[in-house]
Amino acid sequence: MYKTYEIVTFRLKPETEEAVYIEETKKLEREFLGKLPGFIDRETGVSEDGEWTVVLHWRSAEDAQASINKFVESEGTKSFTELIDMDTFEMKRFEMKDRYNLKDQ
């Protein structure tokens, strides 16, 4: 079970095609995030007005922080970040206090 989650919002650069971003997302998940200690899963969505949201689940805040450090230093993440309008990028980290799931009943 995860203890920490991050919510990231941003917009793509105007010249970025959605299909290209989705392919880079899949590459990032499989080649980078999926290999990090403490990573559980990631969800990506887009609103009608083009704002993207990514929710990442981590075992701990320490795992989440370590991922940020590796993300910034990795050459393999640059093709992903080049698609994003970094002026619109926001990330918040939360400690889970409650969770409800119908499957848990």
mmCIF file of N, CA, C and O in Angstrom:
data_model
loop_
_atom_site.group_PDB
_atom_site.id
_atom_site.type_symbol
_atom_site.label_atom_id
_atom_site.label_comp_id
_atom_site.label_asym_id
_atom_site.label_seq_id
_atom_site.Cartn_x
_atom_site.Cartn_y
_atom_site.Cartn_z
ATOM 1 N N MET A 1 0.833 -1.177 0.000
ATOM 2 C CA MET A 1 0.000 0.000 0.000
ATOM 3 C C MET A 1 0.885 1.250 0.000
ATOM 4 O O MET A 1 1.953 1.262 0.565
ATOM 5 N N TYR A 2 0.385 2.290 -0.631
ATOM 6 C CA TYR A 2 1.154 3.523 -0.687
ATOM 7 C C TYR A 2 0.880 4.401 0.532
ATOM 8 O O TYR A 2 -0.165 4.334 1.147
ATOM 9 N N LYS A 3 1.862 5.191 0.866
ATOM 10 C CA LYS A 3 1.757 6.124 1.992
ATOM 11 C C LYS A 3 1.847 7.573 1.522
ATOM 12 O O LYS A 3 1.498 8.485 2.244
ATOM 13 N N THR A 4 2.365 7.764 0.331
ATOM 14 C CA THR A 4 2.590 9.107 -0.207
ATOM 15 C C THR A 4 2.096 9.152 -1.645
ATOM 16 O O THR A 4 2.245 8.191 -2.384
ATOM 17 N N TYR A 5 1.494 10.270 -1.992
ATOM 18 C CA TYR A 5 1.145 10.454 -3.398
ATOM 19 C C TYR A 5 1.464 11.875 -3.824
ATOM 20 O O TYR A 5 1.528 12.785 -3.011
ATOM 21 N N GLU A 6 1.719 12.012 -5.110
ATOM 22 C CA GLU A 6 2.032 13.303 -5.697
ATOM 23 C C GLU A 6 1.003 13.608 -6.771
ATOM 24 O O GLU A 6 0.583 12.713 -7.501
ATOM 25 N N ILE A 7 0.618 14.866 -6.836
ATOM 26 C CA ILE A 7 -0.262 15.329 -7.900
ATOM 27 C C ILE A 7 0.493 16.398 -8.677
ATOM 28 O O ILE A 7 0.962 17.383 -8.101
ATOM 29 N N VAL A 8 0.628 16.155 -9.965
ATOM 30 C CA VAL A 8 1.365 17.048 -10.852
ATOM 31 C C VAL A 8 0.380 17.575 -11.896
ATOM 32 O O VAL A 8 -0.389 16.795 -12.463
ATOM 33 N N THR A 9 0.401 18.886 -12.117
ATOM 34 C CA THR A 9 -0.421 19.475 -13.180
ATOM 35 C C THR A 9 0.477 20.304 -14.092
ATOM 36 O O THR A 9 1.471 20.878 -13.643
ATOM 37 N N PHE A 10 0.095 20.350 -15.363
ATOM 38 C CA PHE A 10 0.886 21.099 -16.348
ATOM 39 C C PHE A 10 0.128 21.147 -17.664
ATOM 40 O O PHE A 10 -0.894 20.475 -17.846
ATOM 41 N N ARG A 11 0.674 21.912 -18.574
ATOM 42 C CA ARG A 11 0.191 21.945 -19.959
ATOM 43 C C ARG A 11 1.357 21.558 -20.853
ATOM 44 O O ARG A 11 2.515 21.788 -20.518
ATOM 45 N N LEU A 12 1.023 20.979 -21.976
ATOM 46 C CA LEU A 12 2.047 20.651 -22.962
ATOM 47 C C LEU A 12 2.430 21.903 -23.727
ATOM 48 O O LEU A 12 1.646 22.854 -23.811
ATOM 49 N N LYS A 13 3.634 21.898 -24.269
ATOM 50 C CA LYS A 13 4.021 22.986 -25.162
ATOM 51 C C LYS A 13 3.073 22.987 -26.349
ATOM 52 O O LYS A 13 2.602 21.921 -26.783
ATOM 53 N N PRO A 14 2.776 24.148 -26.919
ATOM 54 C CA PRO A 14 1.807 24.219 -28.025
ATOM 55 C C PRO A 14 2.142 23.298 -29.199
ATOM 56 O O PRO A 14 1.243 22.756 -29.841
ATOM 57 N N GLU A 15 3.423 23.084 -29.457
ATOM 58 C CA GLU A 15 3.811 22.247 -30.603
ATOM 59 C C GLU A 15 3.813 20.752 -30.287
ATOM 60 O O GLU A 15 4.039 19.925 -31.177
ATOM 61 N N THR A 16 3.542 20.378 -29.042
ATOM 62 C CA THR A 16 3.578 18.971 -28.656
ATOM 63 C C THR A 16 2.265 18.279 -29.014
ATOM 64 O O THR A 16 1.187 18.719 -28.607
ATOM 65 N N GLU A 17 2.359 17.220 -29.762
ATOM 66 C CA GLU A 17 1.178 16.428 -30.100
ATOM 67 C C GLU A 17 0.872 15.465 -28.961
ATOM 68 O O GLU A 17 1.779 14.889 -28.356
ATOM 69 N N GLU A 18 -0.407 15.288 -28.672
ATOM 70 C CA GLU A 18 -0.825 14.423 -27.573
ATOM 71 C C GLU A 18 -0.284 13.007 -27.729
ATOM 72 O O GLU A 18 0.186 12.403 -26.756
ATOM 73 N N ALA A 19 -0.329 12.467 -28.918
ATOM 74 C CA ALA A 19 0.144 11.094 -29.147
ATOM 75 C C ALA A 19 1.634 10.957 -28.818
ATOM 76 O O ALA A 19 2.062 9.938 -28.270
ATOM 77 N N VAL A 20 2.415 11.976 -29.136
ATOM 78 C CA VAL A 20 3.847 11.959 -28.825
ATOM 79 C C VAL A 20 4.043 11.985 -27.316
ATOM 80 O O VAL A 20 4.864 11.235 -26.766
ATOM 81 N N TYR A 21 3.276 12.825 -26.623
ATOM 82 C CA TYR A 21 3.373 12.885 -25.162
ATOM 83 C C TYR A 21 3.008 11.537 -24.530
ATOM 84 O O TYR A 21 3.704 11.060 -23.636
ATOM 85 N N ILE A 22 1.951 10.909 -25.001
ATOM 86 C CA ILE A 22 1.532 9.613 -24.443
ATOM 87 C C ILE A 22 2.620 8.564 -24.659
ATOM 88 O O ILE A 22 2.909 7.772 -23.759
ATOM 89 N N GLU A 23 3.240 8.545 -25.805
ATOM 90 C CA GLU A 23 4.326 7.588 -26.053
ATOM 91 C C GLU A 23 5.503 7.838 -25.113
ATOM 92 O O GLU A 23 6.087 6.902 -24.579
ATOM 93 N N GLU A 24 5.842 9.103 -24.906
ATOM 94 C CA GLU A 24 6.930 9.432 -23.977
ATOM 95 C C GLU A 24 6.553 9.066 -22.542
ATOM 96 O O GLU A 24 7.398 8.640 -21.754
ATOM 97 N N THR A 25 5.272 9.227 -22.194
ATOM 98 C CA THR A 25 4.790 8.840 -20.864
ATOM 99 C C THR A 25 4.984 7.344 -20.653
ATOM 100 O O THR A 25 5.492 6.911 -19.612
ATOM 101 N N LYS A 26 4.587 6.564 -21.616
ATOM 102 C CA LYS A 26 4.730 5.101 -21.512
ATOM 103 C C LYS A 26 6.202 4.702 -21.396
ATOM 104 O O LYS A 26 6.562 3.824 -20.605
ATOM 105 N N LYS A 27 7.037 5.355 -22.166
ATOM 106 C CA LYS A 27 8.478 5.091 -22.109
ATOM 107 C C LYS A 27 9.022 5.441 -20.721
ATOM 108 O O LYS A 27 9.784 4.668 -20.122
ATOM 109 N N LEU A 28 8.635 6.597 -20.193
ATOM 110 C CA LEU A 28 9.072 7.031 -18.869
ATOM 111 C C LEU A 28 8.638 6.041 -17.789
ATOM 112 O O LEU A 28 9.418 5.684 -16.906
ATOM 113 N N GLU A 29 7.401 5.579 -17.879
ATOM 114 C CA GLU A 29 6.879 4.633 -16.878
ATOM 115 C C GLU A 29 7.658 3.319 -16.890
ATOM 116 O O GLU A 29 8.015 2.787 -15.847
ATOM 117 N N ARG A 30 7.901 2.795 -18.067
ATOM 118 C CA ARG A 30 8.519 1.479 -18.190
ATOM 119 C C ARG A 30 10.040 1.487 -18.028
ATOM 120 O O ARG A 30 10.611 0.565 -17.476
ATOM 121 N N GLU A 31 10.665 2.550 -18.500
ATOM 122 C CA GLU A 31 12.133 2.579 -18.500
ATOM 123 C C GLU A 31 12.741 3.339 -17.319
ATOM 124 O O GLU A 31 13.924 3.190 -17.054
ATOM 125 N N PHE A 32 11.927 4.146 -16.624
ATOM 126 C CA PHE A 32 12.487 4.932 -15.528
ATOM 127 C C PHE A 32 11.697 4.724 -14.229
ATOM 128 O O PHE A 32 12.210 4.144 -13.280
ATOM 129 N N LEU A 33 10.468 5.190 -14.195
ATOM 130 C CA LEU A 33 9.688 5.128 -12.952
ATOM 131 C C LEU A 33 9.529 3.713 -12.416
ATOM 132 O O LEU A 33 9.677 3.479 -11.216
ATOM 133 N N GLY A 34 9.208 2.783 -13.280
ATOM 134 C CA GLY A 34 8.981 1.403 -12.869
ATOM 135 C C GLY A 34 10.184 0.727 -12.257
ATOM 136 O O GLY A 34 10.056 -0.313 -11.616
ATOM 137 N N LYS A 35 11.345 1.325 -12.399
ATOM 138 C CA LYS A 35 12.580 0.743 -11.852
ATOM 139 C C LYS A 35 13.015 1.416 -10.546
ATOM 140 O O LYS A 35 14.013 1.027 -9.960
ATOM 141 N N LEU A 36 12.266 2.418 -10.104
ATOM 142 C CA LEU A 36 12.647 3.151 -8.901
ATOM 143 C C LEU A 36 12.108 2.480 -7.644
ATOM 144 O O LEU A 36 10.968 2.016 -7.619
ATOM 145 N N PRO A 37 12.909 2.454 -6.592
ATOM 146 C CA PRO A 37 12.436 1.899 -5.318
ATOM 147 C C PRO A 37 11.237 2.689 -4.791
ATOM 148 O O PRO A 37 11.236 3.923 -4.834
ATOM 149 N N GLY A 38 10.217 1.980 -4.355
ATOM 150 C CA GLY A 38 9.060 2.616 -3.749
ATOM 151 C C GLY A 38 7.971 3.061 -4.697
ATOM 152 O O GLY A 38 6.883 3.443 -4.264
ATOM 153 N N PHE A 39 8.224 3.026 -6.011
ATOM 154 C CA PHE A 39 7.191 3.422 -6.971
ATOM 155 C C PHE A 39 6.112 2.347 -7.021
ATOM 156 O O PHE A 39 6.408 1.163 -7.092
ATOM 157 N N ILE A 40 4.847 2.780 -6.971
ATOM 158 C CA ILE A 40 3.729 1.832 -7.028
ATOM 159 C C ILE A 40 2.979 1.938 -8.348
ATOM 160 O O ILE A 40 2.871 0.967 -9.080
ATOM 161 N N ASP A 41 2.452 3.117 -8.643
ATOM 162 C CA ASP A 41 1.751 3.291 -9.909
ATOM 163 C C ASP A 41 1.600 4.764 -10.236
ATOM 164 O O ASP A 41 1.969 5.630 -9.452
ATOM 165 N N ARG A 42 1.032 5.010 -11.425
ATOM 166 C CA ARG A 42 0.928 6.364 -11.953
ATOM 167 C C ARG A 42 -0.299 6.435 -12.845
ATOM 168 O O ARG A 42 -0.561 5.520 -13.625
ATOM 169 N N GLU A 43 -1.056 7.510 -12.711
ATOM 170 C CA GLU A 43 -2.228 7.740 -13.546
ATOM 171 C C GLU A 43 -2.053 9.077 -14.257
ATOM 172 O O GLU A 43 -1.576 10.037 -13.646
ATOM 173 N N THR A 44 -2.442 9.133 -15.517
ATOM 174 C CA THR A 44 -2.321 10.349 -16.308
ATOM 175 C C THR A 44 -3.661 10.662 -16.946
ATOM 176 O O THR A 44 -4.314 9.779 -17.489
ATOM 177 N N GLY A 45 -4.062 11.937 -16.881
ATOM 178 C CA GLY A 45 -5.322 12.357 -17.499
ATOM 179 C C GLY A 45 -5.220 13.781 -17.997
ATOM 180 O O GLY A 45 -4.299 14.522 -17.646
ATOM 181 N N VAL A 46 -6.185 14.165 -18.814
ATOM 182 C CA VAL A 46 -6.209 15.511 -19.372
ATOM 183 C C VAL A 46 -7.629 16.061 -19.286
ATOM 184 O O VAL A 46 -8.606 15.333 -19.484
ATOM 185 N N SER A 47 -7.745 17.351 -18.975
ATOM 186 C CA SER A 47 -9.053 18.007 -18.902
ATOM 187 C C SER A 47 -9.472 18.477 -20.291
ATOM 188 O O SER A 47 -8.669 18.485 -21.230
ATOM 189 N N GLU A 48 -10.712 18.916 -20.389
ATOM 190 C CA GLU A 48 -11.231 19.400 -21.668
ATOM 191 C C GLU A 48 -10.449 20.617 -22.178
ATOM 192 O O GLU A 48 -10.347 20.822 -23.378
ATOM 193 N N ASP A 49 -9.899 21.401 -21.247
ATOM 194 C CA ASP A 49 -9.177 22.599 -21.675
ATOM 195 C C ASP A 49 -7.672 22.382 -21.827
ATOM 196 O O ASP A 49 -6.914 23.326 -21.992
ATOM 197 N N GLY A 50 -7.214 21.125 -21.760
ATOM 198 C CA GLY A 50 -5.824 20.809 -22.063
ATOM 199 C C GLY A 50 -4.870 20.787 -20.888
ATOM 200 O O GLY A 50 -3.657 20.706 -21.088
ATOM 201 N N GLU A 51 -5.391 20.844 -19.662
ATOM 202 C CA GLU A 51 -4.510 20.719 -18.506
ATOM 203 C C GLU A 51 -4.331 19.239 -18.188
ATOM 204 O O GLU A 51 -5.297 18.496 -18.094
ATOM 205 N N TRP A 52 -3.081 18.827 -18.024
ATOM 206 C CA TRP A 52 -2.751 17.443 -17.715
ATOM 207 C C TRP A 52 -2.560 17.275 -16.220
ATOM 208 O O TRP A 52 -2.074 18.179 -15.546
ATOM 209 N N THR A 53 -2.946 16.118 -15.715
ATOM 210 C CA THR A 53 -2.740 15.770 -14.315
ATOM 211 C C THR A 53 -2.135 14.384 -14.258
ATOM 212 O O THR A 53 -2.578 13.467 -14.952
ATOM 213 N N VAL A 54 -1.109 14.251 -13.415
ATOM 214 C CA VAL A 54 -0.481 12.961 -13.174
ATOM 215 C C VAL A 54 -0.518 12.724 -11.668
ATOM 216 O O VAL A 54 -0.167 13.600 -10.886
ATOM 217 N N VAL A 55 -0.982 11.537 -11.275
ATOM 218 C CA VAL A 55 -0.993 11.144 -9.864
ATOM 219 C C VAL A 55 -0.049 9.961 -9.726
ATOM 220 O O VAL A 55 -0.201 8.952 -10.417
ATOM 221 N N LEU A 56 0.937 10.120 -8.841
ATOM 222 C CA LEU A 56 1.929 9.067 -8.604
ATOM 223 C C LEU A 56 1.783 8.577 -7.173
ATOM 224 O O LEU A 56 1.625 9.386 -6.250
ATOM 225 N N HIS A 57 1.836 7.272 -6.986
ATOM 226 C CA HIS A 57 1.759 6.671 -5.655
ATOM 227 C C HIS A 57 3.108 6.065 -5.284
ATOM 228 O O HIS A 57 3.707 5.354 -6.094
ATOM 229 N N TRP A 58 3.546 6.351 -4.045
ATOM 230 C CA TRP A 58 4.836 5.912 -3.535
ATOM 231 C C TRP A 58 4.668 5.250 -2.176
ATOM 232 O O TRP A 58 3.759 5.593 -1.430
ATOM 233 N N ARG A 59 5.556 4.348 -1.853
ATOM 234 C CA ARG A 59 5.525 3.720 -0.525
ATOM 235 C C ARG A 59 5.820 4.717 0.578
ATOM 236 O O ARG A 59 5.305 4.593 1.683
ATOM 237 N N SER A 60 6.670 5.710 0.285
ATOM 238 C CA SER A 60 7.045 6.665 1.327
ATOM 239 C C SER A 60 7.427 8.007 0.713
ATOM 240 O O SER A 60 7.732 8.090 -0.485
ATOM 241 N N ALA A 61 7.445 9.031 1.562
ATOM 242 C CA ALA A 61 7.884 10.350 1.118
ATOM 243 C C ALA A 61 9.355 10.321 0.717
ATOM 244 O O ALA A 61 9.772 11.019 -0.219
ATOM 245 N N GLU A 62 10.141 9.500 1.403
ATOM 246 C CA GLU A 62 11.562 9.384 1.076
ATOM 247 C C GLU A 62 11.753 8.803 -0.322
ATOM 248 O O GLU A 62 12.615 9.255 -1.080
ATOM 249 N N ASP A 63 10.949 7.791 -0.676
ATOM 250 C CA ASP A 63 11.019 7.222 -2.025
ATOM 251 C C ASP A 63 10.637 8.265 -3.074
ATOM 252 O O ASP A 63 11.283 8.375 -4.123
ATOM 253 N N ALA A 64 9.597 9.032 -2.788
ATOM 254 C CA ALA A 64 9.154 10.071 -3.722
ATOM 255 C C ALA A 64 10.246 11.116 -3.915
ATOM 256 O O ALA A 64 10.542 11.518 -5.044
ATOM 257 N N GLN A 65 10.866 11.556 -2.827
ATOM 258 C CA GLN A 65 11.921 12.566 -2.930
ATOM 259 C C GLN A 65 13.132 12.036 -3.678
ATOM 260 O O GLN A 65 13.710 12.734 -4.508
ATOM 261 N N ALA A 66 13.499 10.814 -3.412
ATOM 262 C CA ALA A 66 14.634 10.219 -4.121
ATOM 263 C C ALA A 66 14.361 10.152 -5.622
ATOM 264 O O ALA A 66 15.276 10.331 -6.432
ATOM 265 N N SER A 67 13.112 9.922 -5.997
ATOM 266 C CA SER A 67 12.767 9.856 -7.420
ATOM 267 C C SER A 67 12.955 11.202 -8.098
ATOM 268 O O SER A 67 13.408 11.271 -9.234
ATOM 269 N N ILE A 68 12.608 12.282 -7.396
ATOM 270 C CA ILE A 68 12.772 13.622 -7.965
ATOM 271 C C ILE A 68 14.249 13.889 -8.246
ATOM 272 O O ILE A 68 14.613 14.387 -9.304
ATOM 273 N N ASN A 69 15.083 13.550 -7.290
ATOM 274 C CA ASN A 69 16.522 13.759 -7.464
ATOM 275 C C ASN A 69 17.038 12.990 -8.674
ATOM 276 O O ASN A 69 17.809 13.520 -9.488
ATOM 277 N N LYS A 70 16.622 11.738 -8.831
ATOM 278 C CA LYS A 70 17.061 10.928 -9.971
ATOM 279 C C LYS A 70 16.469 11.448 -11.277
ATOM 280 O O LYS A 70 17.127 11.435 -12.314
ATOM 281 N N PHE A 71 15.205 11.904 -11.240
ATOM 282 C CA PHE A 71 14.529 12.415 -12.419
ATOM 283 C C PHE A 71 15.284 13.612 -12.991
ATOM 284 O O PHE A 71 15.536 13.695 -14.190
ATOM 285 N N VAL A 72 15.663 14.531 -12.131
ATOM 286 C CA VAL A 72 16.359 15.743 -12.556
ATOM 287 C C VAL A 72 17.734 15.420 -13.139
ATOM 288 O O VAL A 72 18.159 16.038 -14.113
ATOM 289 N N GLU A 73 18.417 14.433 -12.584
ATOM 290 C CA GLU A 73 19.772 14.087 -12.998
ATOM 291 C C GLU A 73 19.838 13.176 -14.227
ATOM 292 O O GLU A 73 20.869 13.069 -14.865
ATOM 293 N N SER A 74 18.740 12.511 -14.564
ATOM 294 C CA SER A 74 18.747 11.487 -15.609
ATOM 295 C C SER A 74 18.656 12.083 -17.017
ATOM 296 O O SER A 74 17.789 12.915 -17.296
ATOM 297 N N GLU A 75 19.524 11.619 -17.886
ATOM 298 C CA GLU A 75 19.440 11.995 -19.302
ATOM 299 C C GLU A 75 18.200 11.381 -19.952
ATOM 300 O O GLU A 75 17.649 11.932 -20.892
ATOM 301 N N GLY A 76 17.757 10.235 -19.433
ATOM 302 C CA GLY A 76 16.624 9.523 -20.011
ATOM 303 C C GLY A 76 15.280 10.202 -19.822
ATOM 304 O O GLY A 76 14.294 9.807 -20.452
ATOM 305 N N THR A 77 15.204 11.226 -18.987
ATOM 306 C CA THR A 77 13.924 11.916 -18.759
ATOM 307 C C THR A 77 13.807 13.215 -19.555
ATOM 308 O O THR A 77 12.746 13.820 -19.595
ATOM 309 N N LYS A 78 14.875 13.625 -20.188
ATOM 310 C CA LYS A 78 14.883 14.915 -20.886
ATOM 311 C C LYS A 78 13.897 14.969 -22.049
ATOM 312 O O LYS A 78 13.243 15.988 -22.253
ATOM 313 N N SER A 79 13.758 13.893 -22.803
ATOM 314 C CA SER A 79 12.826 13.912 -23.941
ATOM 315 C C SER A 79 11.384 14.042 -23.460
ATOM 316 O O SER A 79 10.538 14.585 -24.168
ATOM 317 N N PHE A 80 11.118 13.579 -22.234
ATOM 318 C CA PHE A 80 9.790 13.740 -21.642
ATOM 319 C C PHE A 80 9.561 15.195 -21.226
ATOM 320 O O PHE A 80 8.558 15.805 -21.592
ATOM 321 N N THR A 81 10.482 15.761 -20.475
ATOM 322 C CA THR A 81 10.288 17.117 -19.966
ATOM 323 C C THR A 81 10.315 18.175 -21.073
ATOM 324 O O THR A 81 9.710 19.235 -20.918
ATOM 325 N N GLU A 82 10.965 17.878 -22.181
ATOM 326 C CA GLU A 82 10.994 18.826 -23.290
ATOM 327 C C GLU A 82 9.616 19.048 -23.916
ATOM 328 O O GLU A 82 9.412 20.036 -24.613
ATOM 329 N N LEU A 83 8.663 18.168 -23.650
ATOM 330 C CA LEU A 83 7.315 18.291 -24.197
ATOM 331 C C LEU A 83 6.400 19.164 -23.350
ATOM 332 O O LEU A 83 5.324 19.557 -23.779
ATOM 333 N N ILE A 84 6.843 19.487 -22.130
ATOM 334 C CA ILE A 84 6.002 20.165 -21.148
ATOM 335 C C ILE A 84 6.335 21.646 -21.073
ATOM 336 O O ILE A 84 7.508 22.031 -21.097
ATOM 337 N N ASP A 85 5.297 22.472 -20.952
ATOM 338 C CA ASP A 85 5.476 23.899 -20.700
ATOM 339 C C ASP A 85 5.785 24.036 -19.211
ATOM 340 O O ASP A 85 4.881 24.015 -18.376
ATOM 341 N N MET A 86 7.057 24.138 -18.874
ATOM 342 C CA MET A 86 7.477 24.129 -17.470
ATOM 343 C C MET A 86 6.985 25.347 -16.690
ATOM 344 O O MET A 86 6.949 25.316 -15.463
ATOM 345 N N ASP A 87 6.553 26.396 -17.362
ATOM 346 C CA ASP A 87 5.965 27.545 -16.666
ATOM 347 C C ASP A 87 4.614 27.189 -16.052
ATOM 348 O O ASP A 87 4.137 27.895 -15.170
ATOM 349 N N THR A 88 3.996 26.116 -16.520
ATOM 350 C CA THR A 88 2.685 25.694 -15.997
ATOM 351 C C THR A 88 2.800 24.508 -15.043
ATOM 352 O O THR A 88 1.795 24.064 -14.492
ATOM 353 N N PHE A 89 3.989 24.008 -14.844
ATOM 354 C CA PHE A 89 4.225 22.796 -14.054
ATOM 355 C C PHE A 89 4.078 23.081 -12.559
ATOM 356 O O PHE A 89 4.675 24.013 -12.027
ATOM 357 N N GLU A 90 3.257 22.263 -11.895
ATOM 358 C CA GLU A 90 3.111 22.330 -10.439
ATOM 359 C C GLU A 90 3.071 20.919 -9.887
ATOM 360 O O GLU A 90 2.428 20.046 -10.462
ATOM 361 N N MET A 91 3.759 20.707 -8.751
ATOM 362 C CA MET A 91 3.752 19.398 -8.108
ATOM 363 C C MET A 91 3.534 19.589 -6.620
ATOM 364 O O MET A 91 4.140 20.458 -6.015
ATOM 365 N N LYS A 92 2.627 18.767 -6.074
ATOM 366 C CA LYS A 92 2.391 18.759 -4.638
ATOM 367 C C LYS A 92 2.472 17.325 -4.152
ATOM 368 O O LYS A 92 2.030 16.400 -4.835
ATOM 369 N N ARG A 93 3.023 17.167 -2.963
ATOM 370 C CA ARG A 93 3.155 15.832 -2.363
ATOM 371 C C ARG A 93 2.267 15.769 -1.124
ATOM 372 O O ARG A 93 2.199 16.712 -0.348
ATOM 373 N N PHE A 94 1.621 14.623 -0.952
ATOM 374 C CA PHE A 94 0.682 14.441 0.148
ATOM 375 C C PHE A 94 0.982 13.150 0.895
ATOM 376 O O PHE A 94 1.339 12.144 0.278
ATOM 377 N N GLU A 95 0.777 13.180 2.190
ATOM 378 C CA GLU A 95 0.837 11.977 3.009
ATOM 379 C C GLU A 95 -0.585 11.452 3.136
ATOM 380 O O GLU A 95 -1.495 12.183 3.529
ATOM 381 N N MET A 96 -0.790 10.187 2.796
ATOM 382 C CA MET A 96 -2.121 9.608 2.845
ATOM 383 C C MET A 96 -2.581 9.468 4.297
ATOM 384 O O MET A 96 -1.851 8.971 5.142
ATOM 385 N N LYS A 97 -3.804 9.905 4.556
ATOM 386 C CA LYS A 97 -4.396 9.793 5.883
ATOM 387 C C LYS A 97 -5.603 8.856 5.905
ATOM 388 O O LYS A 97 -5.961 8.323 6.934
ATOM 389 N N ASP A 98 -6.224 8.688 4.746
ATOM 390 C CA ASP A 98 -7.388 7.814 4.657
ATOM 391 C C ASP A 98 -7.480 7.304 3.232
ATOM 392 O O ASP A 98 -7.098 7.986 2.291
ATOM 393 N N ARG A 99 -8.008 6.112 3.099
ATOM 394 C CA ARG A 99 -8.204 5.512 1.782
ATOM 395 C C ARG A 99 -9.454 4.662 1.830
ATOM 396 O O ARG A 99 -9.649 3.891 2.773
ATOM 397 N N TYR A 100 -10.300 4.772 0.817
ATOM 398 C CA TYR A 100 -11.509 3.976 0.733
ATOM 399 C C TYR A 100 -11.543 3.311 -0.630
ATOM 400 O O TYR A 100 -11.306 3.951 -1.650
ATOM 401 N N ASN A 101 -11.822 2.011 -0.627
ATOM 402 C CA ASN A 101 -11.868 1.241 -1.856
ATOM 403 C C ASN A 101 -12.956 0.199 -1.692
ATOM 404 O O ASN A 101 -12.949 -0.551 -0.711
ATOM 405 N N LEU A 102 -13.850 0.107 -2.642
ATOM 406 C CA LEU A 102 -14.943 -0.872 -2.541
ATOM 407 C C LEU A 102 -14.420 -2.300 -2.432
ATOM 408 O O LEU A 102 -15.044 -3.148 -1.828
ATOM 409 N N LYS A 103 -13.265 -2.554 -3.004
ATOM 410 C CA LYS A 103 -12.683 -3.892 -2.971
ATOM 411 C C LYS A 103 -12.230 -4.264 -1.566
ATOM 412 O O LYS A 103 -12.061 -5.428 -1.257
ATOM 413 N N ASP A 104 -11.991 -3.281 -0.713
ATOM 414 C CA ASP A 104 -11.524 -3.526 0.641
ATOM 415 C C ASP A 104 -12.635 -3.966 1.595
ATOM 416 O O ASP A 104 -12.386 -4.290 2.738
ATOM 417 N N GLN A 105 -13.855 -3.970 1.130
ATOM 418 C CA GLN A 105 -14.999 -4.308 2.017
ATOM 419 C C GLN A 105 -15.211 -5.795 2.111
ATOM 420 O O GLN A 105 -14.949 -6.567 1.287
#
